[in-house]
């Protein structure tokens, strides 16, 4: 039966007036009711709240009155990763970032005030550095965070707003002043003049990871790698950097991406070959967990933490030493191109083309791809240019991953 909705809609009585602010409130309320996307390793995505995490990494999802259990090893990701909106930002040695104000520091420890966790104290060996002033430009912000996280050398270093650098040994941070012992004696640097502080890379100690762990993303843009998470209706606990346990409200978590389960990300494997054939002369290396220009991976207005950045025309090859069931990813042009760029993605398995996308252009949503890998020994990812030669062809293989074999369920008698 066809119903003309327009003909059945009657104008409201003259006594009923919907105020514009009420209409806006209704729209916002409806937006707030949209449940986060949950993407299992296998099966269709579904919308649900993350309602619980137990000590065995068993996840509970809730949609209305319905609940669904899923082992963390069977989850690709849940929710949406939020951008960092303001600093300061603590950059952890394991790659995590925490939005927090620096309260004080000495030669061994730093104390910071986090909106999520309150006052926290961290050994300096677990910190790569602090970004005090985030650049307004998102790409510049990415590069600064990368610079702090990947710094080399054997000294602490203050990076000033004007580009100057002061190297030495950190003595203290107190009263908005950084004191460094340098070759010319003590030097005080005001924090408002400092863009970042890099702690001696030779002394940092990234923690040993558990086999199964996860990246947890929070509302303020913080992203922490947890070896243990415990979530119920009252609180969320996360074990960070191997020795720190922090607690916050359950509503603060907006993203969860398990690592070490059935999914192996290509960015964590070593490629066996790469070839880029430029349209003219400019060579572009591929990048792991970054776009081809070195920034974070962003496509369709979303931030992705895992993936590969390539430029047309290029081929990236992986030899598959383990048995995998499928290759999965989302394909898109990086948002940094401002809608420019156009490529075609192709996937080859053991030399045979198994997938070829339609032309994918900047500004369009990412396209999912899933390719069977049973018995495969080689995987090739190819990016070709389409329009306007290779201009702005910043191609992203988002969450590019290999799905391993299913893990047999363990019965109660076998536990």
C-alpha angles and dihedrals in degrees: 000000000000118000123193102218093191093057093049095050110099124199112253119253114273089250090064113078121171107213114221091238090054090051090051090049090053091051093049091046091052091050091051090055093060107112121225119260116255116202115194121199089249129017133036123318116252137192117247146132119252101244104170149005119191133197092270094056091255110154126208121203125193131203111173107306093341124096130192129191122212131170112240089237088064095052123092094187145318131213130353127300111237125219121241105255101186143001169262095098127187110215110209122213090240092058099264123131127210124192105222143134114248109239101179144321141198132189093290111025143034125208119204138176112233123191087216104044107016119226111003130181121207131184109242090235088070093053129079091190149286130275106208099176118036115206115243091231110083095216091050088049091053093049093049093051089047091050092054094044095049101036120140131199140080105267143062113259135199113207109205128213091248092055097259119132130213116199125195143094120307112243101171149326112220138143092009092303129115113211116203128182104222136176088268095047135266116348125191117208120189113230093226087062092048125088097184143352118215117201119219103284091206090065100045118110116199108207124249110257129229114239090250116040137139145219110237118198124201138203094258093054096261114144119194132181108227127196087191133020127183118189131178135144093284106043151352120229123192129185107217131191093358097285111043126086117194131181132207141155118292092237091065096072114087103158137041126179116174118212126198097033127104091311122084114189117220089222088066093054129075113248116229095213145004132186128180120189108193121209087229124359110300113112120212120195116208118250134213120229088353136080118257091267093054100258129118117284112264128166132158090008093300132115118229124193099195131048147076131280118211138166126219130291102032146122125209119192132201126185110216110222094170130056111261130181103205147001113225134181146135117246125214150132113261115259089231088080090068093229098318129117132062130207144161118229120211132185123204124192116196089342096309122112109241100168139022121177128217112251108296116206135193116274095030124113118264116268119226120230131188123181128185114243104176107150093357121151101183136037124192124190114199131189119192128185121244118175128024093008110270100329111149092346094158098161121193126201094198118207088350103190147163118227115217128211119292116269112234114245114254115229122220091252091057096051 
